[in-house]
Amino acid sequence: QVQLVESGGGLVQPGGSLRLSCAASGFTFSFYAMSWHRQAPGKERELVAAITSAGGSTNYVDSVKGRFTISRDNAKNTVYLQMNSLKPEDTAVYYCKAVRALIGREYWGQGTQVTVSS
């Protein structure tokens, strides 16, 4: 069955770094665009970063530009989010999402908690 399993979250001090991973299985990973989203308490889920199926194009929400980097390894069926210079406002549950717009299919992971606090 389809699975997206996020890992790498945790507690980090402001200014620190974390690398999130999302391991995919049960579908043809290389056909899907991937994205990271986050949801803070009391707020709507927002798109953080996205990458095309072949990894040739990325985009980011303005608040993380220059600090976060999305990448993927299609041989390992994994997408990553490198997060540097973390701020308290980055605290949220982070979710990965797979989308294949051509067939209207999407999948979500279960989320991983990121907490930025001193």
Coordinates of C-alpha atoms in Angstrom, one line a residue:
Q1 CA 0.0 0.0 0.0
V2 CA 1.0 3.6 -0.4
Q3 CA 3.1 5.0 2.4
L4 CA 4.9 8.3 3.1
V5 CA 6.9 8.2 6.2
E6 CA 8.5 11.4 7.6
S7 CA 11.4 11.4 10.0
G8 CA 14.0 13.8 11.3
G9 CA 11.9 16.1 13.4
G10 CA 12.7 17.1 16.9
L11 CA 13.6 19.9 19.3
V12 CA 16.2 22.3 18.2
Q13 CA 17.4 25.7 19.4
P14 CA 16.9 28.9 17.4
G15 CA 19.6 29.1 14.7
G16 CA 20.0 25.4 14.6
S17 CA 19.4 22.9 11.7
L18 CA 17.3 19.8 11.0
R19 CA 17.0 17.6 8.0
L20 CA 13.6 16.0 7.4
S21 CA 13.3 12.9 5.3
C22 CA 10.2 11.4 3.7
A23 CA 10.4 7.8 2.5
A24 CA 7.9 6.8 -0.1
S25 CA 6.6 3.3 -1.1
G26 CA 3.7 1.8 -2.9
F27 CA 3.7 4.1 -5.9
T28 CA 6.1 5.2 -8.7
F29 CA 7.9 8.0 -6.8
S30 CA 9.6 9.4 -9.8
F31 CA 6.3 10.2 -11.5
Y32 CA 5.2 12.5 -8.6
A33 CA 5.9 16.0 -7.6
M34 CA 6.7 16.2 -3.9
S35 CA 6.2 19.0 -1.4
W36 CA 6.6 19.8 2.3
H37 CA 3.8 21.5 4.2
R38 CA 3.5 22.5 7.8
Q39 CA 0.8 23.3 10.3
A40 CA 1.3 25.2 13.5
P41 CA -1.2 25.1 16.3
G42 CA -4.3 27.1 15.5
K43 CA -3.1 27.8 12.0
E44 CA -3.9 26.5 8.6
R45 CA -1.6 24.1 6.8
E46 CA 0.7 25.9 4.5
L47 CA 3.0 24.9 1.6
V48 CA 6.6 25.3 2.6
A49 CA 8.6 23.9 -0.4
A50 CA 7.9 21.9 -3.6
I51 CA 10.0 20.0 -6.1
T52 CA 9.1 18.6 -9.5
S53 CA 9.2 14.9 -10.3
A54 CA 12.6 15.0 -11.9
G55 CA 13.9 17.5 -9.4
G56 CA 14.6 20.2 -11.9
S57 CA 12.5 22.9 -10.4
T58 CA 11.8 24.0 -6.8
N59 CA 9.8 26.7 -5.1
Y60 CA 9.5 28.0 -1.5
V61 CA 7.3 30.1 0.6
D62 CA 8.9 33.5 1.1
S63 CA 9.4 32.9 4.9
V64 CA 11.8 30.1 4.3
K65 CA 13.7 31.2 1.2
G66 CA 17.4 31.1 1.7
R67 CA 17.1 28.9 4.8
F68 CA 15.3 25.7 3.6
T69 CA 16.3 23.5 0.7
I70 CA 14.1 20.7 -0.8
S71 CA 15.7 17.9 -2.7
R72 CA 14.9 14.4 -3.8
D73 CA 16.6 11.1 -4.6
N74 CA 14.5 9.1 -7.0
A75 CA 16.8 6.1 -6.6
K76 CA 16.0 6.0 -2.9
N77 CA 12.3 7.1 -3.2
T78 CA 13.0 9.9 -0.7
V79 CA 12.5 13.6 -0.5
Y80 CA 14.3 15.8 2.0
L81 CA 13.9 19.2 3.6
Q82 CA 17.1 20.7 4.9
M83 CA 16.2 23.4 7.4
N84 CA 18.9 25.9 8.5
S85 CA 18.8 29.0 10.7
L86 CA 15.6 27.8 12.3
K87 CA 13.3 30.2 14.1
P88 CA 10.6 29.7 16.7
E89 CA 8.0 30.5 14.1
D90 CA 9.1 27.4 12.2
T91 CA 7.6 25.3 14.9
A92 CA 4.9 23.1 13.4
V93 CA 4.1 19.6 12.3
Y94 CA 5.7 19.0 8.9
Y95 CA 4.0 16.8 6.3
C96 CA 5.2 15.5 3.0
K97 CA 2.9 15.2 0.0
A98 CA 3.1 13.4 -3.3
V99 CA 1.0 14.7 -6.2
R100 CA 0.5 13.5 -9.7
A101 CA -1.7 16.1 -11.2
L102 CA -2.2 14.3 -14.5
I103 CA -4.3 11.6 -12.8
G104 CA -5.5 13.7 -9.9
R105 CA -3.8 11.6 -7.3
E106 CA -2.2 12.8 -4.1
Y107 CA -0.9 11.2 -0.9
W108 CA 0.1 12.6 2.5
G109 CA 2.4 11.4 5.2
Q110 CA 1.5 11.3 8.9
G111 CA 3.7 14.3 9.9
T112 CA 6.7 14.9 12.1
Q113 CA 6.9 17.5 14.8
V114 CA 9.5 20.3 14.6
T115 CA 9.9 22.5 17.7
V116 CA 12.3 25.4 17.7
S117 CA 12.8 26.7 21.2
S118 CA 15.6 27.7 23.6

